[in-house]
PDB file of N, CA and C and ligand atoms in Angstrom:
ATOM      1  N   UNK A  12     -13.371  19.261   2.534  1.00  0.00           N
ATOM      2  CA  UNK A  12     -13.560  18.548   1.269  1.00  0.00           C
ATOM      3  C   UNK A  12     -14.443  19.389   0.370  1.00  0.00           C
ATOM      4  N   UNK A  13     -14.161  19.710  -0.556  1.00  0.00           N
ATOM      5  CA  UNK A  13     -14.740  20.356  -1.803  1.00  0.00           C
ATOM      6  C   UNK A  13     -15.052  19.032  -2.593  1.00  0.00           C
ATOM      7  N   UNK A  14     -16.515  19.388  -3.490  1.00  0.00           N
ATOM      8  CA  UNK A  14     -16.983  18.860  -4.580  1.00  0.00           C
ATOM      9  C   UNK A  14     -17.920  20.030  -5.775  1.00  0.00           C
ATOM     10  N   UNK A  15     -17.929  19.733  -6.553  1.00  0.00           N
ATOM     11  CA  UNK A  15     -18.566  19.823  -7.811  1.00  0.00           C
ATOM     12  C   UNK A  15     -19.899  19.995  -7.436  1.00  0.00           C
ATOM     13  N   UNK A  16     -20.682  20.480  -7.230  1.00  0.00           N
ATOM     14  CA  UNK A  16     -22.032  21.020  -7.659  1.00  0.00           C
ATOM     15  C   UNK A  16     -22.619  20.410  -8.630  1.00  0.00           C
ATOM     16  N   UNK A  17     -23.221  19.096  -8.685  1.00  0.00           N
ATOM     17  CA  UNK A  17     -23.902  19.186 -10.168  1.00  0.00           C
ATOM     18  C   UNK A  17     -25.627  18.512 -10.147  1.00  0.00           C
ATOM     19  N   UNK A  18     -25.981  19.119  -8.927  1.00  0.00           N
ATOM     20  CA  UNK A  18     -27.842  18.584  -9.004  1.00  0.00           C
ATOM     21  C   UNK A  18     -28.215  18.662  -7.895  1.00  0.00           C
ATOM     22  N   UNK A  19     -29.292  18.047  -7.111  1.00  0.00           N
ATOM     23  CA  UNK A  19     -29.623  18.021  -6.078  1.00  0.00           C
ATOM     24  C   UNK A  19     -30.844  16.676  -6.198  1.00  0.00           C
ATOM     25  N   UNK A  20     -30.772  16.259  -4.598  1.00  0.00           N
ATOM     26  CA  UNK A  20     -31.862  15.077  -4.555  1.00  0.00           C
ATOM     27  C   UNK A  20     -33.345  15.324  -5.148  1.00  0.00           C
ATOM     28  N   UNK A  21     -33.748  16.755  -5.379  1.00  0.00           N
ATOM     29  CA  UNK A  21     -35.025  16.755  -5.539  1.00  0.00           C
ATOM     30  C   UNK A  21     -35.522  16.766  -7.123  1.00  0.00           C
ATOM     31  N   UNK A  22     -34.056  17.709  -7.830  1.00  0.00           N
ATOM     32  CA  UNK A  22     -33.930  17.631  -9.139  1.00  0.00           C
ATOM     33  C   UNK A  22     -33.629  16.674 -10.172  1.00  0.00           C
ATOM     34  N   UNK A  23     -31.886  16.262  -9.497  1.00  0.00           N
ATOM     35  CA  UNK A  23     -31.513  15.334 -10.095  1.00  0.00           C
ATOM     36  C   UNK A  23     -29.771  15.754 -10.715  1.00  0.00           C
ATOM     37  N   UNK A  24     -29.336  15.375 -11.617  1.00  0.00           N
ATOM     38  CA  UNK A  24     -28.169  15.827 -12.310  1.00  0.00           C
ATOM     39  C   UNK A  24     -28.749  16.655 -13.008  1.00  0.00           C
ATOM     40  N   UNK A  25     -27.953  17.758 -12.938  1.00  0.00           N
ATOM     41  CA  UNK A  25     -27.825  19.075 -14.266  1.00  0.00           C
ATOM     42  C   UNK A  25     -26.638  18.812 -15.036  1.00  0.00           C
ATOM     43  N   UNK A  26     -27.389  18.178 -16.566  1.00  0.00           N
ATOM     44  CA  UNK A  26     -26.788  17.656 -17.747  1.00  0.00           C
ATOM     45  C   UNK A  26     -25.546  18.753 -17.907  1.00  0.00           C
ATOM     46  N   UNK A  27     -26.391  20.470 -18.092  1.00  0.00           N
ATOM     47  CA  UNK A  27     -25.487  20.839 -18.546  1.00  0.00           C
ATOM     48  C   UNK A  27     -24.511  21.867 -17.899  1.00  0.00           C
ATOM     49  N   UNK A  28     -24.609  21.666 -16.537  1.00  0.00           N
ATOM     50  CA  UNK A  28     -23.930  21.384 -15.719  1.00  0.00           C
ATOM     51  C   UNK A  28     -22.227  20.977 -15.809  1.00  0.00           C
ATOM     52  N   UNK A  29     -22.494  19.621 -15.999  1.00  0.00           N
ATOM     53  CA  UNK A  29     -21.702  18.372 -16.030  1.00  0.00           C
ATOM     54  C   UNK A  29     -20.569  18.654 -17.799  1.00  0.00           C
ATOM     55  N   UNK A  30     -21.484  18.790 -18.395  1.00  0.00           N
ATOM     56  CA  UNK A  30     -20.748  18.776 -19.263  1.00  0.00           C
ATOM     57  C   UNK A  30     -20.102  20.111 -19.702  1.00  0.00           C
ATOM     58  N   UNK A  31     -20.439  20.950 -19.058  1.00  0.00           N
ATOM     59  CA  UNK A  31     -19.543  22.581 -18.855  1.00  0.00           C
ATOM     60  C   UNK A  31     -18.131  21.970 -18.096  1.00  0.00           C
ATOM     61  N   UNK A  32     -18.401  21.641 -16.861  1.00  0.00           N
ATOM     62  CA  UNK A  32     -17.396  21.100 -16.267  1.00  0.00           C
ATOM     63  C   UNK A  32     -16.385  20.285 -16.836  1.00  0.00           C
ATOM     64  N   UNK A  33     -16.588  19.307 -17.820  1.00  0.00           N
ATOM     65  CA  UNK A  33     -16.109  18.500 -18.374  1.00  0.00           C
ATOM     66  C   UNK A  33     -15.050  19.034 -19.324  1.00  0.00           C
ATOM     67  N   UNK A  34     -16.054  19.715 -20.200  1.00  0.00           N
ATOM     68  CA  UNK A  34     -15.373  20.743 -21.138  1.00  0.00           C
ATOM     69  C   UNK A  34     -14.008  21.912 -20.694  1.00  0.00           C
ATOM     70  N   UNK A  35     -14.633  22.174 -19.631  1.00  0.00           N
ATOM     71  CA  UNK A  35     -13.413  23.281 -19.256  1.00  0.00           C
ATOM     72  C   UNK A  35     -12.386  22.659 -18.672  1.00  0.00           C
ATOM     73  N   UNK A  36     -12.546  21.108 -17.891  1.00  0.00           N
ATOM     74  CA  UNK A  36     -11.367  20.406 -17.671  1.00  0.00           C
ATOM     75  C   UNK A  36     -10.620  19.967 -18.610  1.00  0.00           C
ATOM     76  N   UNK A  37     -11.106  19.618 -19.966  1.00  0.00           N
ATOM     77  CA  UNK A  37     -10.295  18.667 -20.963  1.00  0.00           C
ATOM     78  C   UNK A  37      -9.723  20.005 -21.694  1.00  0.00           C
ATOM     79  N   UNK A  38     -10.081  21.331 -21.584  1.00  0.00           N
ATOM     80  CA  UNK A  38      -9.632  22.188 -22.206  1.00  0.00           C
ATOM     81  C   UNK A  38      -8.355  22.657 -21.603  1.00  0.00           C
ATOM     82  N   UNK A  39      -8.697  22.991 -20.552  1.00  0.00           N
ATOM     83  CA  UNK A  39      -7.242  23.509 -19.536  1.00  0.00           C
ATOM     84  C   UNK A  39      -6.379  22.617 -19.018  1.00  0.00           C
ATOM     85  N   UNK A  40      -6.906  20.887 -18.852  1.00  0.00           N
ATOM     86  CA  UNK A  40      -5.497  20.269 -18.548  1.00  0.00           C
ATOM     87  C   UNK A  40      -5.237  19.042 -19.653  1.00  0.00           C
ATOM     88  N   UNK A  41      -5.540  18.562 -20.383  1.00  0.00           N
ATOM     89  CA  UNK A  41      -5.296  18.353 -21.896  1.00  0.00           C
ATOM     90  C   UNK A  41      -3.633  18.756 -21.801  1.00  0.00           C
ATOM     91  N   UNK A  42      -3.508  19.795 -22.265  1.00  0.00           N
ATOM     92  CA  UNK A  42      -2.293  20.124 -22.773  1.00  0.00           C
ATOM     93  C   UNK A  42      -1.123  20.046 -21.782  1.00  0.00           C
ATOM     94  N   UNK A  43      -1.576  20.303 -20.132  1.00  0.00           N
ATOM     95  CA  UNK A  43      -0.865  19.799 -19.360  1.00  0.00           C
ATOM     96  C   UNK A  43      -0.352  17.815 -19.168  1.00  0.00           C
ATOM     97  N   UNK A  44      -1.751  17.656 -19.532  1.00  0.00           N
ATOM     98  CA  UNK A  44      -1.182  16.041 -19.471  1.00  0.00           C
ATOM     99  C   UNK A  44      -0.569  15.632 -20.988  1.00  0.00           C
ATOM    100  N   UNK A  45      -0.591  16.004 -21.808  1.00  0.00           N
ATOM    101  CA  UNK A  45      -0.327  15.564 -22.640  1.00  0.00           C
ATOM    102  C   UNK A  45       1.812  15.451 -22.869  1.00  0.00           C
ATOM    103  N   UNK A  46       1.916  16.744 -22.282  1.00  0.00           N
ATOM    104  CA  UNK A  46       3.398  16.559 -22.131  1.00  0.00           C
ATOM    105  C   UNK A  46       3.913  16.464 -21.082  1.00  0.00           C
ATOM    106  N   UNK A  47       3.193  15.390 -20.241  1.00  0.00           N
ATOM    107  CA  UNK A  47       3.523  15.262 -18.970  1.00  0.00           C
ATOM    108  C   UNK A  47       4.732  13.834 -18.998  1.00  0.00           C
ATOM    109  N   UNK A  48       5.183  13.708 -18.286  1.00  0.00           N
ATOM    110  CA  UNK A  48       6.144  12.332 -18.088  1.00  0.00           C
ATOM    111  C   UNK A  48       5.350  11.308 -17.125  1.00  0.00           C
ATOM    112  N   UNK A  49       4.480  11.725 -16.830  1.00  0.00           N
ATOM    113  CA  UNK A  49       4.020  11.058 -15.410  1.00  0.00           C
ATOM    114  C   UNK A  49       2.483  10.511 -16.260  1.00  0.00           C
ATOM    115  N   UNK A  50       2.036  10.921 -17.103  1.00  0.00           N
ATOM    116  CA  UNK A  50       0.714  10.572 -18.007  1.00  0.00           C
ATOM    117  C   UNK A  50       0.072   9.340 -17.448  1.00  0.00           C
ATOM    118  N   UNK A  51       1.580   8.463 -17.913  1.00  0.00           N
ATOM    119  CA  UNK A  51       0.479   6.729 -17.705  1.00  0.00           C
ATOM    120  C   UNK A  51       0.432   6.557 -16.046  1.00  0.00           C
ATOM    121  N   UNK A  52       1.153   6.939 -14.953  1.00  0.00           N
ATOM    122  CA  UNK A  52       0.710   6.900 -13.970  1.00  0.00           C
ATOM    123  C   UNK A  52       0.303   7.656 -13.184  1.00  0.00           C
ATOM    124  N   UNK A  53      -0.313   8.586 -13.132  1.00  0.00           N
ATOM    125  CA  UNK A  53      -0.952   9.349 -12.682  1.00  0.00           C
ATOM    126  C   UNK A  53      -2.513   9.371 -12.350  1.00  0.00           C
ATOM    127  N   UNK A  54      -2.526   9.494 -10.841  1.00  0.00           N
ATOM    128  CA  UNK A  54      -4.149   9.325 -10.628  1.00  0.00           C
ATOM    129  C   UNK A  54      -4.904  10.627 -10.351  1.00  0.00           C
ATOM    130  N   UNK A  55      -3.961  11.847 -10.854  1.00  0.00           N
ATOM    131  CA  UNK A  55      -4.604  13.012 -10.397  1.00  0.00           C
ATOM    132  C   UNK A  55      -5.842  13.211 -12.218  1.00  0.00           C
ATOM    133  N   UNK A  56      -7.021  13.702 -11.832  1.00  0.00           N
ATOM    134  CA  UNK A  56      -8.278  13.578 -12.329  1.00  0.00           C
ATOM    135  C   UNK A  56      -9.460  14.525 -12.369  1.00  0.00           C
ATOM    136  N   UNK A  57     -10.017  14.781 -12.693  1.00  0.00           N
ATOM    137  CA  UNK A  57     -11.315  16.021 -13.142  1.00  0.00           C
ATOM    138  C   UNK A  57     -11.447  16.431 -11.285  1.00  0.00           C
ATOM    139  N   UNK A  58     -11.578  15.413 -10.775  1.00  0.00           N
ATOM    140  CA  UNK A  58     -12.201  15.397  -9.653  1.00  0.00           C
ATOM    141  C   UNK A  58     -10.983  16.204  -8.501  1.00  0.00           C
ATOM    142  N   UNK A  59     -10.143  16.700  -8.810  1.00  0.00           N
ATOM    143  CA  UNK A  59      -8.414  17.333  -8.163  1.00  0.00           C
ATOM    144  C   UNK A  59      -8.997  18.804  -8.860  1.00  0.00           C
ATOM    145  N   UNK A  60      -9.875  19.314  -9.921  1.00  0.00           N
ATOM    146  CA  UNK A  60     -10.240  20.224 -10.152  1.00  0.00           C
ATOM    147  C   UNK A  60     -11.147  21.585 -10.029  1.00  0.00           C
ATOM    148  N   UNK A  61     -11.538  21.195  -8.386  1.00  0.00           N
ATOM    149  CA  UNK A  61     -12.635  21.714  -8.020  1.00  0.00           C
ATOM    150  C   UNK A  61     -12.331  22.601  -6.641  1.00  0.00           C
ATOM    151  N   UNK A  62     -12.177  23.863  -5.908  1.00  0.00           N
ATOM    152  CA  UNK A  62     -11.983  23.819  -5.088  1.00  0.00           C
ATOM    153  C   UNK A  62     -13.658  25.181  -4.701  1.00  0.00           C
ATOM    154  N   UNK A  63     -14.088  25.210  -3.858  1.00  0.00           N
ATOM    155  CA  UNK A  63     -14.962  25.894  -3.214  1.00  0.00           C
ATOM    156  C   UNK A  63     -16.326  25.367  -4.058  1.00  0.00           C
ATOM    157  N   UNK A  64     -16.171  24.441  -3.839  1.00  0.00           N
ATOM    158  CA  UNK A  64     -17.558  23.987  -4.942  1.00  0.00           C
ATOM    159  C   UNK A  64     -17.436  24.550  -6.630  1.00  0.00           C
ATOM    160  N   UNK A  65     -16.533  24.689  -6.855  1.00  0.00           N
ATOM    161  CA  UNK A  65     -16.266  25.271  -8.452  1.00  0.00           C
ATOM    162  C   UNK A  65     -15.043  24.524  -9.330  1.00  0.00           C
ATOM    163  N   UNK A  66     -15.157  24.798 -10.222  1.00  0.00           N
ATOM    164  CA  UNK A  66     -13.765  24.209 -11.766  1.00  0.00           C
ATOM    165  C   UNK A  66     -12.769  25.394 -10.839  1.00  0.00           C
ATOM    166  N   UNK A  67     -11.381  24.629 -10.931  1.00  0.00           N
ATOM    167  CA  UNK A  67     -10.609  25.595 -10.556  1.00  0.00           C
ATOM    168  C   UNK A  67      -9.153  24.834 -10.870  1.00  0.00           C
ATOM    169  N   UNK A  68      -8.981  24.779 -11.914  1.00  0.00           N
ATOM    170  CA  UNK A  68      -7.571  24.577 -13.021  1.00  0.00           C
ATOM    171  C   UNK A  68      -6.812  24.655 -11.975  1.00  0.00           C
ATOM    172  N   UNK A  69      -6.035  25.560 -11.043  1.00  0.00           N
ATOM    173  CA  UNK A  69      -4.830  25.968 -10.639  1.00  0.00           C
ATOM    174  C   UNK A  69      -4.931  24.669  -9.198  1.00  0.00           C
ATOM    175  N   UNK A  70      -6.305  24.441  -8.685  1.00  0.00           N
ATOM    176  CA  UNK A  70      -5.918  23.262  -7.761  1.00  0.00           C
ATOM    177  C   UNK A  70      -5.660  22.167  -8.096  1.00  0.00           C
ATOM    178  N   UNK A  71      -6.057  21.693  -9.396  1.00  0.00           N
ATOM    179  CA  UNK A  71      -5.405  20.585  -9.926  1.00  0.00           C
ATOM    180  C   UNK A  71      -4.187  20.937 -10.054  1.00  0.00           C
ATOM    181  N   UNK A  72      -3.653  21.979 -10.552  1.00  0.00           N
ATOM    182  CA  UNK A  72      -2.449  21.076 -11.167  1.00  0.00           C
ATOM    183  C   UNK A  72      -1.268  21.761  -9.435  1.00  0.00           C
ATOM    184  N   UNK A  73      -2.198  22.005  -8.435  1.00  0.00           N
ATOM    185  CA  UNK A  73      -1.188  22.157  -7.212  1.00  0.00           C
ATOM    186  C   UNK A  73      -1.245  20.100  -6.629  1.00  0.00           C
ATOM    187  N   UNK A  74      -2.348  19.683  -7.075  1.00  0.00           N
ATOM    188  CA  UNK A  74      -2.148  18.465  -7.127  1.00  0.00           C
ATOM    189  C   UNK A  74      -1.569  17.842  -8.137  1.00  0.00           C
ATOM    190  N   UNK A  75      -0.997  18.396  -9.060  1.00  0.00           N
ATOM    191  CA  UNK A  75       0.178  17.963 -10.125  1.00  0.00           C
ATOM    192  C   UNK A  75       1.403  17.673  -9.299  1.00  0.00           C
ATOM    193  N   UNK A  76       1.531  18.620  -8.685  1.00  0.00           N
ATOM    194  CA  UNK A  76       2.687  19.158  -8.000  1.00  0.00           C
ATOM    195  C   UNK A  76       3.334  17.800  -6.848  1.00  0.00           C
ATOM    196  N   UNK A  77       2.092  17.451  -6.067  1.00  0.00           N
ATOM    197  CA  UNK A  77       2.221  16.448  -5.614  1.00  0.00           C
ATOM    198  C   UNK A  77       2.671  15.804  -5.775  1.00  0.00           C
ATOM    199  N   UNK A  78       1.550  14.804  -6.918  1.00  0.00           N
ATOM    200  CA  UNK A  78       1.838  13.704  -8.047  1.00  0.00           C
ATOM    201  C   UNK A  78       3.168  13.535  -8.306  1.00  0.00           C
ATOM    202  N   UNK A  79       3.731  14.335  -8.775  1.00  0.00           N
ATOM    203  CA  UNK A  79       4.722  14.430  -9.590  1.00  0.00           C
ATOM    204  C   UNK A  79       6.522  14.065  -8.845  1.00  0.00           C
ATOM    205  N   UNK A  80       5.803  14.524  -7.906  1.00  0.00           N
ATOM    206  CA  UNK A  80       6.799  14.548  -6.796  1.00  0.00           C
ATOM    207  C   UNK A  80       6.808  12.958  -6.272  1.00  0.00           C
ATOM    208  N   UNK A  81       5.589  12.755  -5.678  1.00  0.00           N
ATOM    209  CA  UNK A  81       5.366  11.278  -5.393  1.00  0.00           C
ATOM    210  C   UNK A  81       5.945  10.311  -6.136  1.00  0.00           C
ATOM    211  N   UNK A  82       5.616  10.368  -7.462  1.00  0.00           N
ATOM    212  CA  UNK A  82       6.220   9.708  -8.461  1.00  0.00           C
ATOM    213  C   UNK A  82       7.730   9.802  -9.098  1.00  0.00           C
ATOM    214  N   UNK A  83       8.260  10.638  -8.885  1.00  0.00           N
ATOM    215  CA  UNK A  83       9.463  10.966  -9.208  1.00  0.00           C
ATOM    216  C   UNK A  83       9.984   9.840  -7.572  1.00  0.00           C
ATOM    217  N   UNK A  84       9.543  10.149  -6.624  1.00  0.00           N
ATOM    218  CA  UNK A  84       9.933   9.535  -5.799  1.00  0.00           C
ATOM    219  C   UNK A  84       9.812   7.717  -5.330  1.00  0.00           C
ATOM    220  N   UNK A  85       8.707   7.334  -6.043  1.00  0.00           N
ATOM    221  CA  UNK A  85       9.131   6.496  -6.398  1.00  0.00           C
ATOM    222  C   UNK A  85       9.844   5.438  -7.206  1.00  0.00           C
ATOM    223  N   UNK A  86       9.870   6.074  -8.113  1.00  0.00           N
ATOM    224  CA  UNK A  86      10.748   5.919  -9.629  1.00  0.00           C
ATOM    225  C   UNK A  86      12.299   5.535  -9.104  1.00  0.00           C
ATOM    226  N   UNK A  87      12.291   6.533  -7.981  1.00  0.00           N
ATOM    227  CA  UNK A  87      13.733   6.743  -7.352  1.00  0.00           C
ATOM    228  C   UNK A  87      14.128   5.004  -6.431  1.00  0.00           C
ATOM    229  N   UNK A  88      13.172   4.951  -5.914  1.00  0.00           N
ATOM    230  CA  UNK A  88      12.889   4.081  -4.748  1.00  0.00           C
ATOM    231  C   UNK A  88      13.483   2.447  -5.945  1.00  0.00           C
ATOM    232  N   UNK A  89      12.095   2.607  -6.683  1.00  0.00           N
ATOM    233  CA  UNK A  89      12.068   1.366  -7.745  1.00  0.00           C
ATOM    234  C   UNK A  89      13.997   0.974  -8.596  1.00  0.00           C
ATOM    235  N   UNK A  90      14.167   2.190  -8.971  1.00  0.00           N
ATOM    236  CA  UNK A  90      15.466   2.074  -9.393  1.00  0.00           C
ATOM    237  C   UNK A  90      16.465   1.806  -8.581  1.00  0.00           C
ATOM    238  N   UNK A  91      16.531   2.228  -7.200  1.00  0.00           N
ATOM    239  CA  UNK A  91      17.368   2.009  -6.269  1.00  0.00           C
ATOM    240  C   UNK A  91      17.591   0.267  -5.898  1.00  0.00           C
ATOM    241  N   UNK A  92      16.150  -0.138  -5.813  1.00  0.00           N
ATOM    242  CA  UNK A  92      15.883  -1.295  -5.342  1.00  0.00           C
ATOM    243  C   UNK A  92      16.336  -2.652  -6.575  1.00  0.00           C
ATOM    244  N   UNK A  93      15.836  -2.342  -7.506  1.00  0.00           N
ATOM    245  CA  UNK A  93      16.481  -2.747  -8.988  1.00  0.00           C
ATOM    246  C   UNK A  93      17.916  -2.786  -9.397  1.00  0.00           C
ATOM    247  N   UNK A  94      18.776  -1.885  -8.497  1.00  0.00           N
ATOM    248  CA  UNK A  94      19.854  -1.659  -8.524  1.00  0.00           C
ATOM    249  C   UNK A  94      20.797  -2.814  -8.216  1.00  0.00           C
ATOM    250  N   UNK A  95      20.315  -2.873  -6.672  1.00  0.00           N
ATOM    251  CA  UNK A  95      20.434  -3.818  -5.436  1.00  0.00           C
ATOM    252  C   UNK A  95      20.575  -5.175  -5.773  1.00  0.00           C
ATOM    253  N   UNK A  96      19.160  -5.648  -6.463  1.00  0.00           N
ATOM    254  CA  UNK A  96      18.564  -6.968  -6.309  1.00  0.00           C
ATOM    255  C   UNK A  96      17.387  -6.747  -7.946  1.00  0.00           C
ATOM    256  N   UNK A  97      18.096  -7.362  -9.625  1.00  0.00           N
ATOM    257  CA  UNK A  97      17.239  -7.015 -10.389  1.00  0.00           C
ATOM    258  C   UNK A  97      16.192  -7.978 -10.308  1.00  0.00           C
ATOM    259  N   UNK A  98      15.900  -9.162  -9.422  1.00  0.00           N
ATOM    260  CA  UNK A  98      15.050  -9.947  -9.319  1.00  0.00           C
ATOM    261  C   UNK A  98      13.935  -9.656  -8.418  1.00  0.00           C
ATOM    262  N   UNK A  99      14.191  -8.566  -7.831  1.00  0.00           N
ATOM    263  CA  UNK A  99      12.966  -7.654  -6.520  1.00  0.00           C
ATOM    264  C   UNK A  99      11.903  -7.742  -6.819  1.00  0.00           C
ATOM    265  N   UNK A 100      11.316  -7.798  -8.119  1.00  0.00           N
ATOM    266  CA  UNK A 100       9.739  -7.728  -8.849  1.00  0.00           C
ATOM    267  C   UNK A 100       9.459  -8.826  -9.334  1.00  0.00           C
ATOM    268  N   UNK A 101      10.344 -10.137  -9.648  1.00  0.00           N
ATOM    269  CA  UNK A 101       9.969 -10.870  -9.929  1.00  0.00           C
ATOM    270  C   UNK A 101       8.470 -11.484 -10.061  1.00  0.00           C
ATOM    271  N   UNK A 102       8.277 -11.536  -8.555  1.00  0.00           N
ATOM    272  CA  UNK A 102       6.986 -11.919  -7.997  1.00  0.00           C
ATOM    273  C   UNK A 102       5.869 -11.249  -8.853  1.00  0.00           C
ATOM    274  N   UNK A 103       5.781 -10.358  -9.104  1.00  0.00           N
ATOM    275  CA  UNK A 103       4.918  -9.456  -9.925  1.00  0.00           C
ATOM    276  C   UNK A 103       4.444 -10.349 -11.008  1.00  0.00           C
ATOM    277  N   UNK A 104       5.388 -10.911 -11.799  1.00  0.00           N
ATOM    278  CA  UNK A 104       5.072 -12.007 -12.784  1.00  0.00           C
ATOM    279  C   UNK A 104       3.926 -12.765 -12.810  1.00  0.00           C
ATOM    280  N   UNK A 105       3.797 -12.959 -11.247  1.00  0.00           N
ATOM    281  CA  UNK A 105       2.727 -14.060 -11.185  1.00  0.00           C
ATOM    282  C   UNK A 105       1.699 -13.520 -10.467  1.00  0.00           C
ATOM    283  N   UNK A 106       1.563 -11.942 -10.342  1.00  0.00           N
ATOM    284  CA  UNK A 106       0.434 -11.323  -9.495  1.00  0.00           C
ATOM    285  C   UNK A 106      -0.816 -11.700 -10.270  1.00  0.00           C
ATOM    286  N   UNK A 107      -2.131 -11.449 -10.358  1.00  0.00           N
ATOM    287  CA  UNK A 107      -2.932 -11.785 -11.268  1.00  0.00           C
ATOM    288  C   UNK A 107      -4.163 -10.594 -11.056  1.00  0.00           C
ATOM    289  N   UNK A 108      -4.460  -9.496 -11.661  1.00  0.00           N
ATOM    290  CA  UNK A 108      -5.006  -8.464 -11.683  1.00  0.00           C
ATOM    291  C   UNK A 108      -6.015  -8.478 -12.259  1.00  0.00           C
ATOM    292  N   UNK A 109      -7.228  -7.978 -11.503  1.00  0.00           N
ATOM    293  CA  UNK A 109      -8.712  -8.347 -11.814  1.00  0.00           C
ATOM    294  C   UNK A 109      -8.957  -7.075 -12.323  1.00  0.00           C
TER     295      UNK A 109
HETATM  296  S1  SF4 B 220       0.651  15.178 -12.954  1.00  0.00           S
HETATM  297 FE1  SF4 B 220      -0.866  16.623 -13.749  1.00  0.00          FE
HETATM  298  S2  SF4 B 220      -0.171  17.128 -15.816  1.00  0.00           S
HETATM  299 FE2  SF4 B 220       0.878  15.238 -15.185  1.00  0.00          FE
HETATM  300  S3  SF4 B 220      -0.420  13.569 -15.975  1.00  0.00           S
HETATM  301 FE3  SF4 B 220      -1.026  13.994 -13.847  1.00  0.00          FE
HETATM  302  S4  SF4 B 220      -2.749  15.416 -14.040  1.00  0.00           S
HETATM  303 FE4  SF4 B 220      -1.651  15.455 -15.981  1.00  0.00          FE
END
């Protein structure tokens, strides 16, 4: 498991730190999500961007890769099932989400 570097118990958070990090994520995958198909569901995140304790663009988006796949695969699943039976989700109607 890799994480982000950004303080220590004795210090605390390093502000600017954090917001280097921030910056170089919204810079380099911005434009990837933005023409993505997968945008609104997608849980890949700043935090998919880090590998050896560092920002590292190219492991996120090998967790794009994933994502994308996952989702394409269910898309597949959902449509199949919709196919079948268009009343399958019904239930959903009445789920109630906190
Ligand atoms: S799969 Fe990657 S590019 Fe697409 S929305 Fe998710 S993080 Fe962005």
């Amino acid at each position: 498991m890799s994480a982000y570097n950004i303080g220590d118990i004795d210090n605390g958070l390093e502000i600017d730190k954090i917001l280097k990090m921030a910056h170089r994520y919204s810079k380099y995958s911005a434009g990837d999500c933005l023409g993505c198909w997968a945008a609104k569901v997608c849980g890949v995140c700043f935090s998919h961007a880090v590998r050896n304790n560092d920002f590292d663009i190219n492991r996120k988006r090998e967790y794009c890769k994933q994502s994308l796949a996952s989702k394409h695969n269910d898309l597949v699943i959902y449509a199949t099932i919709m196919e079948q039976n268009p009343r399958a989700f019904d239930f959903a109607n009445e789920m109630v989400i906190i």
